[in-house]
Amino acid sequence: MKKFLILSVIILGTWMSVGVGAAETVDRSMCVFDPSGAHGDVFKAAQRYQAQALTWGIRLDLKAYTDEVVANSDFKAGKCNMAFLTSLRVRSYVHESGSIEAIGALPSYDLLRKTIEALSNPKVRELNTDGDYETMAMFPGGAVYLLLRDKNLKDIKDLAGRKIATLTYDQAATTMVDIVGASMVPAEIATFAGIFNNGRADACYSPAIGIKPLELMKGISPNGGIVRFPIGQLTFQIVARHKDFAEGFGNTSRAWAATQFDAMLSLTKKAEQEIPAKFWIEVPKDLQKNYFEKFREVRIRLRDKKVYHPTILKLMKRVRCSADKEAAECADNLE
């Protein structure tokens, strides 16, 4: 009889603990943008996040979108509690974390890693929140490169008078086009590849992960190439309405996401390695200064227009100067 009572208590305790766990698990949804839909690598990353979120008491329903405009629109309309978007879109919700893709601010993946780790520190939660919104995770999407139909245009000054396929909502790119004296060919994500490939533009820009699915090799073949000098760092970010989640959820989520940096970056490195070596255009050191100067001019102009958040620009400058204390920019306070 005594053994029966003990067994009954154990079973009852187990049942109660399961019941409590089930009661504490809440249902939420996430709009996920991936050009390849539910079969793409970004959606797979969202599934890994989904599995991890369950251990935090969140049961996530994932909704795949091949059009970021629609994914963003549905999130804005409240059809999803979270959204997995590019930083370009997230910046309209969280000005600070969305500024991490500032043009030319992070010329290497190591600097991007250090910046994401810094923003994942619980002490700087305010840099991930803006009004009702909070950035819950940041993942590397790859360096954005300039693609050319003529590989002889390696100096940024050579772009003067050329046509560049430019995303209409990308203020950094439109400003850059203006500064270098090029002309903009208005484009959207769904149209810029076709514009470049059929010769209506002399140049466009894309991370390596977009080159194969968008068939951009057609545009650079046979006489073009890809300038191996990062224009910026694309990041995918998860943004949410923080009222929909328990206090501290964001800190936990960002800390976990930072540990996934290498896993996400491996996708980018694989895509970069698949590009034939003959299409990479190296920028001579004496010409790199021109890129740095133009990029910095764009960042400062967009900071003054309140497109980029000044605190994030200062953070990224500290990261750059910690890696290269002798850099000329480290001696002034322009950023």
XYZ file of C-alpha atoms in Angstrom:
335
model
C 0.000 0.000 0.000
C 2.855 2.352 0.909
C 4.601 1.677 -2.441
C 1.324 2.354 -4.225
C 0.961 5.738 -2.493
C 4.541 6.729 -3.328
C 4.008 5.742 -6.988
C 0.744 7.686 -7.054
C 2.463 10.812 -5.706
C 5.223 10.508 -8.349
C 2.684 10.089 -11.153
C 0.579 12.968 -9.835
C 3.667 15.174 -9.520
C 4.746 14.336 -13.063
C 1.265 15.059 -14.409
C 1.129 18.363 -12.556
C 4.553 19.441 -13.835
C 3.535 18.611 -17.404
C 0.289 20.492 -16.906
C 2.089 23.560 -15.592
C 4.592 23.455 -18.475
C 1.770 23.244 -20.986
C -0.028 26.151 -19.307
C 3.140 28.265 -19.430
C 3.738 27.636 -23.128
C 2.170 30.374 -25.220
C 1.403 30.450 -28.941
C 2.973 33.107 -31.106
C 3.578 33.508 -34.844
C 6.449 34.734 -37.011
C 6.411 36.034 -40.593
C 9.608 34.765 -42.264
C 11.025 36.332 -45.417
C 13.090 33.957 -47.539
C 13.416 34.397 -51.319
C 13.290 30.594 -51.588
C 10.279 30.254 -49.318
C 9.948 27.355 -46.889
C 12.815 25.512 -48.623
C 15.400 28.266 -48.144
C 18.270 28.594 -45.680
C 16.750 31.582 -43.902
C 13.568 29.624 -43.230
C 15.698 26.749 -41.912
C 17.349 29.222 -39.526
C 13.872 30.290 -38.439
C 13.045 26.641 -37.730
C 16.119 26.361 -35.495
C 14.953 29.464 -33.675
C 11.481 27.935 -33.445
C 12.895 24.837 -31.717
C 14.897 26.965 -29.292
C 11.938 29.244 -28.530
C 9.952 26.217 -27.391
C 12.462 25.746 -24.561
C 11.658 29.338 -23.548
C 7.934 28.625 -23.433
C 7.041 29.998 -26.876
C 5.351 27.792 -29.475
C 6.034 29.554 -32.770
C 3.956 29.167 -35.904
C 6.146 30.048 -38.904
C 4.712 31.660 -42.031
C 6.976 31.694 -45.107
C 7.030 34.627 -47.537
C 9.016 34.961 -50.759
C 8.164 38.681 -50.938
C 9.584 40.810 -48.122
C 7.105 43.608 -48.820
C 4.211 41.266 -48.027
C 5.949 39.787 -44.967
C 6.619 43.267 -43.633
C 3.072 44.390 -44.377
C 1.549 41.421 -42.543
C 3.763 41.996 -39.502
C 2.880 45.679 -39.462
C -0.814 44.757 -39.654
C -0.466 42.513 -36.601
C -0.890 39.226 -38.444
C 2.356 37.976 -36.849
C 3.899 38.648 -33.433
C 7.419 38.529 -34.873
C 9.056 38.963 -38.266
C 12.304 37.609 -39.733
C 13.389 40.398 -42.101
C 16.455 42.133 -43.509
C 17.946 44.944 -41.448
C 16.836 47.414 -44.126
C 13.219 46.703 -43.156
C 13.871 46.357 -39.419
C 15.344 49.868 -39.293
C 11.820 51.304 -39.650
C 10.901 49.567 -36.381
C 14.146 49.690 -34.385
C 16.321 52.554 -35.591
C 19.358 51.448 -33.585
C 19.835 47.783 -34.510
C 18.612 48.482 -38.045
C 21.597 50.803 -38.529
C 24.075 47.924 -38.275
C 24.030 47.639 -42.082
C 25.385 51.195 -42.477
C 27.334 51.431 -45.718
C 31.009 50.536 -45.343
C 30.838 50.517 -41.535
C 31.902 46.893 -41.044
C 34.353 45.779 -43.737
C 34.920 42.287 -42.295
C 32.925 39.445 -40.777
C 35.025 39.581 -37.619
C 33.965 43.194 -37.054
C 30.340 42.233 -37.675
C 30.632 39.431 -35.116
C 32.021 41.805 -32.487
C 29.242 44.309 -33.139
C 26.496 41.698 -32.829
C 28.069 40.372 -29.630
C 28.178 43.904 -28.213
C 24.508 44.485 -29.052
C 23.602 41.132 -27.473
C 24.841 42.272 -24.056
C 21.842 42.602 -21.672
C 23.267 45.929 -20.472
C 22.479 47.565 -23.813
C 18.917 46.340 -24.243
C 17.824 49.911 -24.973
C 19.812 49.778 -28.234
C 17.522 46.952 -29.361
C 14.234 48.607 -28.461
C 12.335 51.447 -30.052
C 8.824 52.285 -28.910
C 6.685 49.130 -29.101
C 9.308 47.122 -30.965
C 12.367 45.095 -30.020
C 15.009 43.329 -32.091
C 15.140 39.790 -30.736
C 17.968 38.374 -32.874
C 20.611 39.328 -35.449
C 22.221 36.951 -37.953
C 24.853 37.560 -40.665
C 23.481 37.548 -44.203
C 26.770 38.226 -45.971
C 28.801 41.132 -47.256
C 27.088 43.120 -49.988
C 29.234 43.445 -53.116
C 29.117 45.628 -56.212
C 28.473 43.625 -59.386
C 29.678 45.053 -62.695
C 29.039 44.248 -66.341
C 32.489 45.707 -67.113
C 35.296 44.561 -64.801
C 37.442 47.579 -65.693
C 35.317 49.814 -63.448
C 37.181 48.809 -60.279
C 37.720 52.342 -58.933
C 34.635 53.873 -57.324
C 35.327 57.050 -59.343
C 34.723 55.009 -62.509
C 31.032 54.766 -61.594
C 30.431 58.414 -62.487
C 27.869 58.566 -65.283
C 27.073 54.837 -65.016
C 23.644 53.345 -64.345
C 23.157 51.410 -61.108
C 20.113 49.261 -60.317
C 19.095 50.630 -56.925
C 16.401 49.545 -54.481
C 14.088 52.532 -54.170
C 13.718 52.188 -50.377
C 17.480 51.834 -49.772
C 18.460 55.383 -48.779
C 22.131 54.450 -48.372
C 22.353 53.176 -51.938
C 20.457 56.117 -53.419
C 22.719 58.529 -51.535
C 25.822 56.657 -52.678
C 24.663 56.799 -56.296
C 24.274 60.554 -55.950
C 27.687 61.066 -54.321
C 29.631 59.120 -56.955
C 27.797 60.871 -59.786
C 26.062 57.769 -61.137
C 22.425 57.547 -62.196
C 19.863 55.388 -60.465
C 17.737 52.796 -62.209
C 14.826 52.328 -59.752
C 14.338 48.700 -58.769
C 12.726 46.376 -56.243
C 14.031 43.033 -54.978
C 11.823 41.297 -57.538
C 13.112 43.372 -60.473
C 16.723 44.466 -59.947
C 18.272 41.187 -61.158
C 16.411 41.375 -64.463
C 17.385 45.022 -64.900
C 21.061 44.177 -64.415
C 21.062 40.943 -66.374
C 19.458 42.452 -69.489
C 21.884 45.376 -69.578
C 19.596 48.199 -68.462
C 22.082 48.912 -65.643
C 25.874 48.819 -65.582
C 25.991 47.721 -61.963
C 23.947 46.376 -59.081
C 24.700 45.116 -55.583
C 24.005 41.867 -53.769
C 25.371 39.487 -51.128
C 26.833 36.249 -52.455
C 23.834 34.234 -51.259
C 21.649 36.105 -53.752
C 23.830 35.617 -56.825
C 22.856 32.024 -57.660
C 19.080 32.155 -57.001
C 18.798 35.497 -58.861
C 21.010 34.222 -61.718
C 23.205 37.323 -61.500
C 26.090 35.462 -63.138
C 24.257 36.165 -66.402
C 24.808 39.871 -65.874
C 28.522 39.696 -65.078
C 29.352 37.206 -67.842
C 31.509 37.350 -69.841
C 33.256 40.681 -69.221
C 32.101 41.723 -65.767
C 32.901 40.803 -62.218
C 32.297 41.235 -58.503
C 34.265 43.848 -56.585
C 35.699 42.138 -53.492
C 35.194 45.135 -51.230
C 32.151 45.016 -48.910
C 29.688 47.844 -49.441
C 27.956 46.826 -46.237
C 26.878 43.835 -44.179
C 23.450 42.396 -44.785
C 21.898 41.046 -41.609
C 18.681 39.197 -41.019
C 16.949 40.286 -37.844
C 13.970 39.105 -35.851
C 11.810 41.999 -34.715
C 8.800 41.742 -32.413
C 6.335 43.719 -30.333
C 7.901 43.302 -26.918
C 4.534 43.387 -25.112
C 3.790 39.994 -26.676
C 6.677 38.360 -24.800
C 7.760 37.957 -21.196
C 10.197 40.419 -19.684
C 13.759 39.315 -20.374
C 12.806 37.282 -23.428
C 14.727 39.617 -25.717
C 17.964 39.333 -23.736
C 17.745 35.543 -23.769
C 16.893 35.459 -27.462
C 19.715 37.791 -28.547
C 22.297 35.915 -26.464
C 21.329 32.610 -28.102
C 21.254 34.139 -31.601
C 24.814 35.439 -31.146
C 25.987 31.831 -30.676
C 24.602 30.991 -34.129
C 26.866 33.451 -35.953
C 29.231 30.848 -37.406
C 26.415 28.534 -38.496
C 24.736 31.323 -40.446
C 28.006 32.695 -41.797
C 28.932 29.275 -43.200
C 26.087 29.656 -45.718
C 27.571 32.929 -46.931
C 31.116 31.571 -47.134
C 29.878 28.598 -49.138
C 28.130 30.916 -51.600
C 31.264 33.067 -51.932
C 33.448 30.022 -52.547
C 31.147 28.829 -55.331
C 31.821 31.982 -57.376
C 34.543 31.260 -59.981
C 37.790 33.010 -59.024
C 38.008 34.754 -62.402
C 34.959 36.881 -61.573
C 36.370 38.383 -58.375
C 37.806 41.875 -58.841
C 40.418 42.836 -56.258
C 40.667 46.521 -55.341
C 44.297 47.720 -55.161
C 45.246 49.225 -51.802
C 45.833 52.660 -53.338
C 42.202 52.689 -54.560
C 40.658 51.360 -51.345
C 41.009 54.798 -49.758
C 38.506 56.175 -52.277
C 35.940 53.586 -51.184
C 36.485 54.293 -47.476
C 36.134 58.055 -48.001
C 32.938 57.818 -50.063
C 31.366 55.308 -47.685
C 32.120 57.516 -44.712
C 30.658 60.548 -46.477
C 27.436 58.582 -47.032
C 27.259 57.431 -43.391
C 27.695 60.952 -42.039
C 25.139 62.386 -44.449
C 22.599 59.714 -43.528
C 23.329 60.124 -39.810
C 22.514 63.823 -40.157
C 19.292 62.892 -41.965
C 18.474 60.538 -39.042
C 18.582 57.483 -41.293
C 21.453 55.926 -39.308
C 21.486 56.056 -35.530
C 24.538 57.990 -34.215
C 25.067 55.682 -31.225
C 25.366 52.623 -33.461
C 27.753 54.440 -35.818
C 29.949 55.310 -32.826
C 29.795 51.714 -31.597
C 30.911 50.384 -34.986
C 33.678 52.971 -35.181
C 34.968 51.784 -31.781
C 34.918 48.225 -33.091
C 36.865 49.255 -36.211
C 39.411 51.268 -34.206
C 39.921 48.446 -31.722
C 41.071 46.361 -34.685
C 43.126 49.113 -36.334
C 44.137 51.874 -33.916
C 46.290 53.563 -36.584
C 43.398 54.185 -38.962
C 43.030 57.864 -39.849
C 39.392 57.977 -38.725
C 40.365 57.010 -35.166
C 41.931 60.432 -34.633
C 38.749 62.466 -35.247
C 35.168 62.722 -33.989
C 33.312 62.925 -37.278
C 31.317 59.750 -36.502
